[in-house]
């Protein structure tokens, strides 16, 4: 009589472990997509793209691709999400947040922004998970978050020397976008919004900004940059850093919770350093390597169950 129960418990634990692994894999995939987006942003700004140009690539292609799905699900209530919630999610995790982030790169180095924004998202996510969602945050996760922030500080030292008085504004913009994303992730969990629905609705609602881009910016500059560069930004911004990362992160939140998933954005700076080394040939300095090792150790602590 006890064997079926015991077998059932083992099976349930195995299913829970598999679900946790899938959630962690999705969180890591989202972090990698964001890191590649940062690298593509750095490359794009160097060759002549502006923040509005990158924003256009970020939401145009995914919005067009997802429009039929949203229409089929019902535009009246945005596929069950509702217009009120959909607009809030678009502001917190869509073009408004992205434009603020891109603007921050005009005031401080790209590497510095990639440190402040994800660290703010991580700390904000952990705090909101504990206070608002009443999720239990184990001591190891708190310790891991502290270690991660320490590693991010080490990485950020590389950029401090390049920031003048105007850098305070850039810093505050990245803090704001990090906290916006923390609230976004918390609301996804609180409202129980499906990961795919969130990605599709945000992309489609963002299409409303395209006429403004065409009117005030135009397509002459992006056309002059050629098919290859525009295709690269369409892939990096419009797919990887946009709906792919958003879907993976939202699924991770639903699978392993806000407090645990909030750690993944903190790995973005380290992944950005590695990606920049492999793709742009920017070799990490000793401080960056030390920061990378510290972040990875903190990530290990934060993902432990105890």
Coordinates of C-alpha atoms in Angstrom, one line a residue:
X1 CA 0.0 0.0 0.0
X2 CA 2.9 2.4 0.6
X3 CA 4.7 1.7 -2.7
X4 CA 2.3 3.7 -4.9
X5 CA 2.4 6.6 -2.5
X6 CA 6.2 6.6 -2.3
X7 CA 6.4 6.2 -6.1
X8 CA 4.0 9.1 -6.5
X9 CA 6.0 11.3 -4.2
X10 CA 9.2 10.5 -6.1
X11 CA 7.5 11.3 -9.4
X12 CA 6.2 14.5 -8.1
X13 CA 9.7 15.6 -6.9
X14 CA 11.1 14.6 -10.3
X15 CA 8.5 16.7 -12.1
X16 CA 9.2 19.6 -9.8
X17 CA 12.9 19.3 -10.4
X18 CA 12.5 19.2 -14.1
X19 CA 10.2 22.2 -14.0
X20 CA 12.8 24.1 -12.0
X21 CA 15.5 23.2 -14.5
X22 CA 13.3 24.4 -17.4
X23 CA 12.6 27.6 -15.5
X24 CA 16.3 28.2 -14.9
X25 CA 17.2 27.4 -18.5
X26 CA 14.6 30.0 -19.7
X27 CA 16.0 32.6 -17.3
X28 CA 19.5 32.0 -18.5
X29 CA 18.3 32.1 -22.1
X30 CA 16.6 35.5 -21.4
X31 CA 19.8 36.8 -19.9
X32 CA 21.8 35.7 -22.9
X33 CA 19.3 37.4 -25.3
X34 CA 19.6 40.6 -23.4
X35 CA 23.4 40.5 -23.4
X36 CA 23.4 40.0 -27.1
X37 CA 21.0 42.9 -27.4
X38 CA 23.5 45.1 -25.4
X39 CA 26.3 44.0 -27.7
X40 CA 24.2 44.8 -30.8
X41 CA 23.2 48.1 -29.3
X42 CA 26.9 49.1 -28.8
X43 CA 27.7 48.1 -32.4
X44 CA 24.6 49.9 -33.7
X45 CA 25.3 53.2 -31.9
X46 CA 28.9 53.1 -33.1
X47 CA 28.0 52.8 -36.8
X48 CA 25.3 55.5 -36.8
X49 CA 22.0 54.2 -35.4
X50 CA 20.1 56.4 -32.9
X51 CA 18.0 55.2 -29.9
X52 CA 14.7 55.7 -31.9
X53 CA 16.2 53.6 -34.8
X54 CA 17.0 50.8 -32.4
X55 CA 13.6 51.1 -30.8
X56 CA 11.9 50.8 -34.2
X57 CA 13.8 47.6 -34.8
X58 CA 13.0 46.4 -31.3
X59 CA 9.2 46.4 -31.8
X60 CA 8.3 46.7 -35.5
X61 CA 9.1 43.2 -36.6
X62 CA 7.7 41.3 -33.6
X63 CA 4.6 43.5 -33.6
X64 CA 3.9 42.7 -37.3
X65 CA 4.5 39.0 -36.7
X66 CA 2.3 38.8 -33.6
X67 CA -0.6 41.0 -34.8
X68 CA -2.6 38.1 -36.4
X69 CA -2.3 36.2 -33.1
X70 CA -3.7 39.1 -31.0
X71 CA -6.5 39.8 -33.5
X72 CA -7.4 36.1 -33.4
X73 CA -7.4 36.0 -29.6
X74 CA -9.6 39.1 -29.4
X75 CA -8.5 42.7 -29.7
X76 CA -11.4 43.9 -27.5
X77 CA -9.8 42.6 -24.3
X78 CA -6.3 42.0 -25.7
X79 CA -6.6 38.3 -25.5
X80 CA -7.9 38.3 -22.0
X81 CA -5.2 40.5 -20.5
X82 CA -7.3 43.7 -20.7
X83 CA -6.4 47.1 -22.1
X84 CA -5.5 48.6 -18.7
X85 CA -3.1 45.8 -17.7
X86 CA -1.8 45.6 -21.3
X87 CA -0.9 49.3 -21.4
X88 CA 0.8 49.1 -17.9
X89 CA 2.9 46.1 -19.0
X90 CA 3.8 47.9 -22.3
X91 CA 5.1 50.9 -20.3
X92 CA 7.0 48.9 -17.8
X93 CA 8.5 46.2 -20.1
X94 CA 8.1 47.7 -23.6
X95 CA 9.1 50.7 -25.7
X96 CA 9.0 53.3 -22.9
X97 CA 11.5 51.3 -20.8
X98 CA 13.6 50.6 -23.8
X99 CA 13.8 54.2 -25.0
X100 CA 14.8 55.4 -21.5
X101 CA 17.5 52.7 -21.5
X102 CA 18.8 53.7 -24.9
X103 CA 18.8 57.3 -23.9
X104 CA 20.9 56.5 -20.8
X105 CA 23.6 55.2 -23.2
X106 CA 24.0 58.7 -24.5
X107 CA 25.2 59.9 -21.1
X108 CA 27.3 57.0 -19.8
X109 CA 29.3 54.1 -21.4
X110 CA 27.4 51.1 -22.5
X111 CA 29.2 48.8 -20.1
X112 CA 28.2 51.0 -17.2
X113 CA 24.6 50.8 -18.2
X114 CA 24.7 47.1 -18.4
X115 CA 25.7 46.9 -14.8
X116 CA 23.3 49.4 -13.2
X117 CA 20.1 48.3 -15.0
X118 CA 20.2 44.6 -14.3
X119 CA 21.4 45.0 -10.7
X120 CA 18.5 47.4 -10.0
X121 CA 16.1 44.8 -11.6
X122 CA 17.5 42.0 -9.4
X123 CA 17.4 43.9 -6.1
X124 CA 14.0 45.4 -7.0
X125 CA 12.6 42.0 -7.9
X126 CA 13.8 40.4 -4.7
X127 CA 12.4 43.2 -2.6
X128 CA 9.0 43.2 -4.3
X129 CA 8.8 39.4 -4.2
X130 CA 9.2 39.5 -0.4
X131 CA 7.1 42.5 0.4
X132 CA 4.3 42.5 -2.2
X133 CA 4.0 38.8 -3.2
X134 CA 5.0 37.4 0.2
X135 CA 7.4 35.0 -1.4
X136 CA 9.9 33.4 0.9
X137 CA 13.4 34.6 0.2
X138 CA 15.9 32.1 1.7
X139 CA 19.1 33.5 3.3
X140 CA 21.2 31.9 0.6
X141 CA 19.3 33.9 -2.0
X142 CA 19.8 37.2 -0.1
X143 CA 23.5 36.4 0.3
X144 CA 23.7 35.6 -3.4
X145 CA 22.1 38.9 -4.3
X146 CA 24.7 40.7 -2.1
X147 CA 27.6 38.9 -3.7
X148 CA 26.2 39.6 -7.2
X149 CA 25.9 43.3 -6.4
X150 CA 29.5 43.2 -5.2
X151 CA 30.6 41.6 -8.5
X152 CA 28.6 44.2 -10.5
X153 CA 30.4 47.0 -8.5
X154 CA 33.7 45.5 -9.5
X155 CA 32.6 45.4 -13.2
X156 CA 31.3 49.0 -12.9
X157 CA 34.7 50.3 -11.7
X158 CA 35.8 50.0 -15.3
X159 CA 33.4 52.7 -16.4
X160 CA 33.5 55.1 -13.4
X161 CA 36.5 57.0 -14.8
X162 CA 34.6 57.8 -18.0
X163 CA 31.6 59.4 -16.3
X164 CA 31.4 63.2 -15.7
X165 CA 28.8 65.3 -14.0
X166 CA 26.3 64.4 -16.7
X167 CA 26.7 60.7 -15.8
X168 CA 24.4 61.1 -12.8
X169 CA 21.5 61.5 -15.1
X170 CA 22.5 58.4 -17.0
X171 CA 22.9 56.4 -13.8
X172 CA 19.4 57.5 -12.7
X173 CA 17.9 56.5 -16.0
X174 CA 19.3 53.0 -15.7
X175 CA 18.2 52.7 -12.1
X176 CA 14.7 53.7 -13.2
X177 CA 14.6 51.1 -16.0
X178 CA 15.8 48.4 -13.7
X179 CA 13.1 49.1 -11.2
X180 CA 10.5 49.4 -14.0
X181 CA 11.4 45.9 -15.1
X182 CA 11.3 44.6 -11.5
X183 CA 7.7 45.9 -11.2
X184 CA 6.9 44.4 -14.6
X185 CA 8.0 40.9 -13.5
X186 CA 6.1 41.2 -10.2
X187 CA 2.9 42.2 -12.0
X188 CA 3.2 39.3 -14.4
X189 CA 3.3 37.0 -11.4
X190 CA 0.6 38.8 -9.5
X191 CA -1.8 39.0 -12.4
X192 CA -0.9 35.5 -13.6
X193 CA -0.4 36.8 -17.2
X194 CA 0.7 34.1 -19.6
X195 CA 4.3 34.6 -20.8
X196 CA 3.5 34.3 -24.5
X197 CA 0.5 36.6 -24.2
X198 CA 2.6 39.3 -22.5
X199 CA 5.2 39.2 -25.3
X200 CA 2.6 39.3 -28.1
X201 CA 0.5 42.1 -26.6
X202 CA 3.5 44.3 -25.8
X203 CA 4.8 43.9 -29.3
X204 CA 1.5 44.6 -31.0
X205 CA 0.7 47.7 -28.8
X206 CA 4.1 49.0 -29.6
X207 CA 3.2 49.2 -33.3
X208 CA 1.2 52.4 -32.4
X209 CA 4.6 54.2 -32.1
X210 CA 5.6 53.5 -35.7
X211 CA 3.6 56.4 -37.3
X212 CA 5.4 58.8 -34.8
X213 CA 8.8 57.3 -35.8
X214 CA 8.0 57.7 -39.5
X215 CA 6.8 61.3 -39.0
X216 CA 9.5 62.7 -36.7
X217 CA 12.5 60.5 -37.6
X218 CA 11.9 58.9 -41.0
X219 CA 13.6 55.9 -42.6
X220 CA 16.4 57.7 -44.6
X221 CA 19.2 57.1 -42.0
X222 CA 18.4 53.4 -41.4
X223 CA 18.1 52.8 -45.1
X224 CA 21.5 54.3 -45.8
X225 CA 23.1 51.9 -43.3
X226 CA 22.3 49.0 -45.5
X227 CA 20.5 45.7 -45.4
X228 CA 23.1 43.8 -43.4
X229 CA 23.2 46.2 -40.5
X230 CA 19.5 46.6 -40.4
X231 CA 19.0 42.8 -40.6
X232 CA 21.4 42.4 -37.7
X233 CA 19.5 44.9 -35.5
X234 CA 16.2 43.3 -36.5
X235 CA 17.5 40.0 -35.3
X236 CA 19.2 41.3 -32.1
X237 CA 16.6 43.9 -31.1
X238 CA 13.4 42.7 -32.8
X239 CA 13.7 39.0 -31.8
X240 CA 16.4 38.2 -29.2
X241 CA 16.3 41.2 -26.9
X242 CA 12.6 41.7 -27.5
X243 CA 10.0 39.0 -27.6
X244 CA 12.4 36.0 -27.1
X245 CA 13.9 37.4 -23.9
X246 CA 10.6 38.7 -22.7
X247 CA 8.9 35.3 -23.2
X248 CA 11.7 33.3 -21.6
X249 CA 11.9 35.6 -18.6
X250 CA 8.1 35.6 -18.1
X251 CA 8.0 31.8 -18.3
X252 CA 10.9 31.6 -15.8
X253 CA 8.9 33.8 -13.4
X254 CA 5.8 31.6 -13.7
X255 CA 7.9 28.4 -13.2
X256 CA 10.3 29.3 -10.4
X257 CA 8.9 32.5 -8.9
X258 CA 9.8 36.2 -9.0
X259 CA 12.5 36.0 -6.2
X260 CA 14.4 33.2 -8.0
X261 CA 13.9 34.5 -11.5
X262 CA 15.0 38.0 -10.5
X263 CA 18.6 36.8 -10.2
X264 CA 19.0 36.2 -13.9
X265 CA 19.1 39.9 -15.0
X266 CA 22.1 40.3 -12.7
X267 CA 24.0 37.9 -14.9
X268 CA 23.6 40.1 -18.0
X269 CA 26.7 42.2 -17.4
X270 CA 28.9 39.1 -17.1
X271 CA 27.3 37.7 -20.3
X272 CA 27.7 41.0 -22.0
X273 CA 31.4 41.0 -21.3
X274 CA 31.8 37.5 -22.6
X275 CA 29.7 38.2 -25.7
X276 CA 31.6 41.4 -26.4
X277 CA 34.8 39.5 -26.1
X278 CA 33.7 36.7 -28.5
X279 CA 31.7 38.9 -31.0
X280 CA 33.4 42.3 -30.9
X281 CA 36.9 41.3 -29.9
X282 CA 36.9 43.3 -26.6
X283 CA 39.1 41.4 -24.3
X284 CA 37.9 41.5 -20.6
X285 CA 40.3 43.3 -18.2
X286 CA 41.4 41.8 -14.9
X287 CA 38.8 43.7 -13.0
X288 CA 36.1 42.6 -15.4
X289 CA 37.2 39.0 -15.1
X290 CA 37.1 39.3 -11.3
X291 CA 33.7 40.8 -11.4
X292 CA 32.5 38.0 -13.7
X293 CA 33.7 35.3 -11.3
X294 CA 32.0 37.1 -8.4
X295 CA 28.7 37.4 -10.2
X296 CA 28.8 33.7 -11.2
X297 CA 29.4 32.7 -7.5
X298 CA 26.6 34.9 -6.3
X299 CA 24.3 33.5 -9.0
X300 CA 25.1 30.0 -7.6
X301 CA 24.2 31.0 -4.1
X302 CA 21.0 32.7 -5.2
X303 CA 19.8 29.6 -7.1
X304 CA 20.2 27.3 -4.1
X305 CA 17.0 26.3 -2.3
X306 CA 18.3 26.8 1.2

